[in-house]
PDB file of C-alpha atoms in Angstrom:
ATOM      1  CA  UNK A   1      41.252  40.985-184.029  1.00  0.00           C
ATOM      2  CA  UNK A   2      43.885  39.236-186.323  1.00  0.00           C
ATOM      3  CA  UNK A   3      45.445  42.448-187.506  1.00  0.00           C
ATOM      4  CA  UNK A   4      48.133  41.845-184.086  1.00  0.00           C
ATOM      5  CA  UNK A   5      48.738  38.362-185.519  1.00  0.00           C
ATOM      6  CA  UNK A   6      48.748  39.097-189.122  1.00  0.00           C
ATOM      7  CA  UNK A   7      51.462  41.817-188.437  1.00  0.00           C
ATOM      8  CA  UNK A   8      53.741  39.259-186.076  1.00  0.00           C
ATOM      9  CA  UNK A   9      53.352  36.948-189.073  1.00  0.00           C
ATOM     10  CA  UNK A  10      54.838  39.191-191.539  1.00  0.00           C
ATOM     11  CA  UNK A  11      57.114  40.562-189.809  1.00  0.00           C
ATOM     12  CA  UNK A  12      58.560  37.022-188.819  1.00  0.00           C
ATOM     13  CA  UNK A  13      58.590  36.519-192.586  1.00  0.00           C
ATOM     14  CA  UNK A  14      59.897  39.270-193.003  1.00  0.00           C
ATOM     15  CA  UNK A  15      62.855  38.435-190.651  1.00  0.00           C
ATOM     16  CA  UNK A  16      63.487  35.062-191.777  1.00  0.00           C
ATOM     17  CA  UNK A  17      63.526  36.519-195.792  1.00  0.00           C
ATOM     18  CA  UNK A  18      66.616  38.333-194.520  1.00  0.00           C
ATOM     19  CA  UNK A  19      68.108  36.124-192.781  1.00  0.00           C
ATOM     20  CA  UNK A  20      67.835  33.795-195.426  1.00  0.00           C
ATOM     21  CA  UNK A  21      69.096  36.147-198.019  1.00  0.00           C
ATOM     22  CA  UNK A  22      72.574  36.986-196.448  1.00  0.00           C
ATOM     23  CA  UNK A  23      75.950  35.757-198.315  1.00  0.00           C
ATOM     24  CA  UNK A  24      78.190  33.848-196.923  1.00  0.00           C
ATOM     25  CA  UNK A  25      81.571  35.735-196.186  1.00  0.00           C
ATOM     26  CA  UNK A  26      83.696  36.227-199.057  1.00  0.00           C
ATOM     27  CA  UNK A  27      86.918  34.146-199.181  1.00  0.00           C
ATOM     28  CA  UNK A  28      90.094  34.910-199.176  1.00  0.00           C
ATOM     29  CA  UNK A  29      91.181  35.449-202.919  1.00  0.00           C
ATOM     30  CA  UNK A  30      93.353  32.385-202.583  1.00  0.00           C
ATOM     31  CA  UNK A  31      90.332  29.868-201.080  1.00  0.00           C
ATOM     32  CA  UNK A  32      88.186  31.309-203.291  1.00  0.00           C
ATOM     33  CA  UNK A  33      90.849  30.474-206.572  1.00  0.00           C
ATOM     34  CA  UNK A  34      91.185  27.133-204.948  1.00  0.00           C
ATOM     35  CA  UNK A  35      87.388  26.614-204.195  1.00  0.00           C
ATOM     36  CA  UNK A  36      85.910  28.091-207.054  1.00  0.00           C
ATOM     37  CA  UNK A  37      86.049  25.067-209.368  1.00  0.00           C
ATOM     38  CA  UNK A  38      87.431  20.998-209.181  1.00  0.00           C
ATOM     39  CA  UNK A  39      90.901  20.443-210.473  1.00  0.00           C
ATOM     40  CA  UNK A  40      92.655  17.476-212.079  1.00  0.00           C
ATOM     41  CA  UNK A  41      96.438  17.051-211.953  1.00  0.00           C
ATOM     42  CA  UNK A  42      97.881  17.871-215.363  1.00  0.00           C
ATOM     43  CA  UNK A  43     101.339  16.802-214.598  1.00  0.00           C
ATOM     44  CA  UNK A  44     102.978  14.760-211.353  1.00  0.00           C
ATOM     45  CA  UNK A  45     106.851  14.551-211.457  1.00  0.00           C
ATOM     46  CA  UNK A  46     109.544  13.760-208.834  1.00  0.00           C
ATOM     47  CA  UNK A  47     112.934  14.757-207.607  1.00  0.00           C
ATOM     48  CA  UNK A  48     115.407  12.837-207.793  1.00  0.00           C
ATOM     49  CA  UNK A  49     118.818  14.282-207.488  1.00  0.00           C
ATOM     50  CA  UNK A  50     119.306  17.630-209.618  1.00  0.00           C
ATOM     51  CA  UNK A  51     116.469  16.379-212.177  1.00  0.00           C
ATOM     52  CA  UNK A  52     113.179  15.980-211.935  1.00  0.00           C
ATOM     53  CA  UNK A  53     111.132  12.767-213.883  1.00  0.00           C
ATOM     54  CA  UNK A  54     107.941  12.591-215.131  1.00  0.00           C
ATOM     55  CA  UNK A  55     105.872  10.105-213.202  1.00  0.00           C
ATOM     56  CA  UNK A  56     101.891  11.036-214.734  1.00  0.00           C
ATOM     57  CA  UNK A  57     103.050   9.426-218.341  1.00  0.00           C
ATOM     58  CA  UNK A  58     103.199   6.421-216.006  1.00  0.00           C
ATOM     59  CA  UNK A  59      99.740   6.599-214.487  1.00  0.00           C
ATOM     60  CA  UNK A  60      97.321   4.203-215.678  1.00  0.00           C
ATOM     61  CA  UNK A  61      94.127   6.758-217.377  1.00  0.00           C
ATOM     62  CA  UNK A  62      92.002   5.638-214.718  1.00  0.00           C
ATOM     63  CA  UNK A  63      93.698   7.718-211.907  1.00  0.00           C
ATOM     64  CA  UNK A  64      94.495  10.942-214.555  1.00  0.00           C
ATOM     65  CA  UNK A  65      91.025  11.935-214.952  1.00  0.00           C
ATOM     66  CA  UNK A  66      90.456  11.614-210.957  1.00  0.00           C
ATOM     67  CA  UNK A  67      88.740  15.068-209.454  1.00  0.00           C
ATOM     68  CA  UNK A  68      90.002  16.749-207.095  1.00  0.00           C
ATOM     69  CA  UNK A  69      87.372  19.086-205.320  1.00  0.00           C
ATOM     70  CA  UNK A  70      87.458  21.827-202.448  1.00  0.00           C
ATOM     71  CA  UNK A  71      84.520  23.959-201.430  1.00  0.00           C
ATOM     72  CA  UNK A  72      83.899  27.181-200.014  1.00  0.00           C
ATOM     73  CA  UNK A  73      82.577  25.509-196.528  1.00  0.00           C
ATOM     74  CA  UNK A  74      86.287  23.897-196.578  1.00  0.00           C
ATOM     75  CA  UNK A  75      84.986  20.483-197.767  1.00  0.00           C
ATOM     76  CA  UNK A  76      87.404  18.201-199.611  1.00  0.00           C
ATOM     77  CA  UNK A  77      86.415  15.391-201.917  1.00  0.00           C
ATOM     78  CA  UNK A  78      88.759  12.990-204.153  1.00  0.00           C
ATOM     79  CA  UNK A  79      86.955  11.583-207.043  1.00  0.00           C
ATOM     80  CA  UNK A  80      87.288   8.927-209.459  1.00  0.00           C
ATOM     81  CA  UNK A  81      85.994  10.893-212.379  1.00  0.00           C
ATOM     82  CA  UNK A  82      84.580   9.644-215.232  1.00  0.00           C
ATOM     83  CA  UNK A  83      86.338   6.597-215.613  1.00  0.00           C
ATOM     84  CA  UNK A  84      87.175   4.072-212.487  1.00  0.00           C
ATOM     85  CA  UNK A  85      90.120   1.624-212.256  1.00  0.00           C
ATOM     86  CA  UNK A  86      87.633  -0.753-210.919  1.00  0.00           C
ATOM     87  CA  UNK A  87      84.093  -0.682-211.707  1.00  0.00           C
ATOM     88  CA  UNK A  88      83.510  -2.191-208.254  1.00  0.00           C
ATOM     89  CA  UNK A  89      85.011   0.935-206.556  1.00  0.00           C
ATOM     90  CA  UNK A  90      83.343   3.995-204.959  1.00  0.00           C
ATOM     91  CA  UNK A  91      82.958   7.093-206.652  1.00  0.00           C
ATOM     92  CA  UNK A  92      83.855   9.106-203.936  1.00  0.00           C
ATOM     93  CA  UNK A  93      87.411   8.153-203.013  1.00  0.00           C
ATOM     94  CA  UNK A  94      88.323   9.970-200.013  1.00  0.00           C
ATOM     95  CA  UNK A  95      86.691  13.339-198.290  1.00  0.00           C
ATOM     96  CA  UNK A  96      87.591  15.169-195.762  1.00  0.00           C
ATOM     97  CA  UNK A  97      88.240  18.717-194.710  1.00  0.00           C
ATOM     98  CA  UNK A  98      91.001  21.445-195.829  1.00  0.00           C
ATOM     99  CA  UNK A  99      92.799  24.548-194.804  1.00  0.00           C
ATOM    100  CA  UNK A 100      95.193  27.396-196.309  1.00  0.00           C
ATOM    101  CA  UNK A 101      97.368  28.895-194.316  1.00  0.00           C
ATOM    102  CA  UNK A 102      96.646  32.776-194.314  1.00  0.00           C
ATOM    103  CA  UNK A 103      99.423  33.497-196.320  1.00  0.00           C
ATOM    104  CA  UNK A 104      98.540  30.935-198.682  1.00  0.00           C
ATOM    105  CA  UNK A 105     101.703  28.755-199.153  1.00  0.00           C
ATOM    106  CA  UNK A 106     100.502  25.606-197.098  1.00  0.00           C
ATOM    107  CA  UNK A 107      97.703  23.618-197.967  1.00  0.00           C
ATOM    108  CA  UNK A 108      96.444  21.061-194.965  1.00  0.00           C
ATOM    109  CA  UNK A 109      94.086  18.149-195.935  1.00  0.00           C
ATOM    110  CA  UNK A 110      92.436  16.112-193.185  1.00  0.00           C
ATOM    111  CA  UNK A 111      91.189  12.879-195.008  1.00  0.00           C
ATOM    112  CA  UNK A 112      88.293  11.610-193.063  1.00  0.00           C
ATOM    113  CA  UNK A 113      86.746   9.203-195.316  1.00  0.00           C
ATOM    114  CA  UNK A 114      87.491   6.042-197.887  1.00  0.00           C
ATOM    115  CA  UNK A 115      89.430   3.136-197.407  1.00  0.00           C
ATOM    116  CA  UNK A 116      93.432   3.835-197.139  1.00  0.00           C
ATOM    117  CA  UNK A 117      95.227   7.167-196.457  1.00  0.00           C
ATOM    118  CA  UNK A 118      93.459   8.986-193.688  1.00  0.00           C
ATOM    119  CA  UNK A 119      95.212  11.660-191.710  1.00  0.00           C
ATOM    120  CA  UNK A 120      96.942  14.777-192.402  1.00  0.00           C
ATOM    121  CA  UNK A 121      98.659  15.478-195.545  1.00  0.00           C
ATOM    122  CA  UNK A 122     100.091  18.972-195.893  1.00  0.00           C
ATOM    123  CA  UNK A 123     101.526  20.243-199.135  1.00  0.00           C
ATOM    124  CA  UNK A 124     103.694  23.600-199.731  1.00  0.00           C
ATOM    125  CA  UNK A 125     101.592  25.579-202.443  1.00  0.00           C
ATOM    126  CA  UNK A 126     103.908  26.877-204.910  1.00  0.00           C
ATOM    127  CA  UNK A 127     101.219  28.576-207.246  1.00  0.00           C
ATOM    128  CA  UNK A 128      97.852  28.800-206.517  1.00  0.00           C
ATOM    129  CA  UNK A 129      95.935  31.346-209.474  1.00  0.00           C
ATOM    130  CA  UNK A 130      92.343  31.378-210.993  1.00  0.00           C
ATOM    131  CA  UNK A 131      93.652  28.678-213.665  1.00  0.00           C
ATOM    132  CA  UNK A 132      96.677  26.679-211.764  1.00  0.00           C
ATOM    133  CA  UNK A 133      97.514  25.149-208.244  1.00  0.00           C
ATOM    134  CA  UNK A 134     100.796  23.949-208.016  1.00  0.00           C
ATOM    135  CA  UNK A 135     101.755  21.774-204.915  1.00  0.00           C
ATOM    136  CA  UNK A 136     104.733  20.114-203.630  1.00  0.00           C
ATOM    137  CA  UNK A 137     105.413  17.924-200.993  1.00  0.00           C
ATOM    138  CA  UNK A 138     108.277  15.725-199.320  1.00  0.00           C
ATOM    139  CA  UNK A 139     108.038  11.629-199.144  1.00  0.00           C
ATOM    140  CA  UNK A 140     111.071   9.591-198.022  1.00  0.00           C
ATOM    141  CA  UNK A 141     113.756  12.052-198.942  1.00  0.00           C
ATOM    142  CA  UNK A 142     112.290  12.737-202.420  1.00  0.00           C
ATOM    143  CA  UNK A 143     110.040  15.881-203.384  1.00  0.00           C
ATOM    144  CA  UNK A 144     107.268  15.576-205.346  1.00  0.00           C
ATOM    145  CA  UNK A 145     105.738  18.287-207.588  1.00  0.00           C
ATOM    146  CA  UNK A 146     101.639  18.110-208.568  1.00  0.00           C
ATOM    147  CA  UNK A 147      99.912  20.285-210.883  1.00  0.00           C
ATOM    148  CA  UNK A 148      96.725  21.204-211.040  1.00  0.00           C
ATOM    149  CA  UNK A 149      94.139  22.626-213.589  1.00  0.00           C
ATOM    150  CA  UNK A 150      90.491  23.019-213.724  1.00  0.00           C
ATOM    151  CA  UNK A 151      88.945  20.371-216.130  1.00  0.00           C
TER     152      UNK A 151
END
């Protein structure tokens, strides 16, 4: 008598074992470079006529070992790192959610969490690899240049 209910059983097992055992879609090459590990900006500099200056030698170490993380589910996160400006501040700075354009050379972030700077922010992506993002973006007539490596 329980040899109709014992075979529904396993074959809802069954069913749910395979279900749970799909991937997710594979990513873009691009996302996946992007989402595959956190990055840290290794060197900030801006515009300013034909030259550009340095402007991370200026950053207090507090901000230059901040984390900068994107996942494969297009989740963003901004994080202090190991070391905070201000014990009294969050870890998590800001999150929110990105997108690459399909071609890959503009980054959109939508901050939706954390205390200033929500909104929008889209950046050109002038290298994006396995090892190196490289991101640009314009700010009151000046362009600023952000680079990126994995920690």
């Amino acid at each position: 008598m329980n040899t109709p209910f014992k075979s529904l059983a396993f074959g809802l097992l069954f069913v749910a074992s395979l279900v749970s055992c799909t991937k997710e879609p594979s990513l873009p090459p691009k996302e996946r470079f992007l989402s595959d590990k956190p990055w840290y900006v290794t060197a900030y500099t801006v515009q300013l006529g034909s030259r550009y200056e340095d402007r991370l030698s200026a950053t207090p170490n507090c901000l230059r070992d901040d984390i900068y993380v994107f996942t494969p589910k297009k989740h963003y996160e901004y994080n202090a790192g190991a070391t905070k400006c201000n014990p009294n501040d969050p870890q998590v700075i800001h999150t929110g959610i990105w997108s690459l354009s399909e071609d890959g050379s503009t980054l959109k972030i939508n901050i939706k969490t954390g205390d200033s700077g929500l909104g929008l922010y889209e950046y050109k992506v002038t290298e994006l690899s396995e090892h190196m993002l490289q991101l640009q973006y314009n700010d009151g007539g000046f362009v600023h240049r952000l680079l990126f490596e994995h920690p």
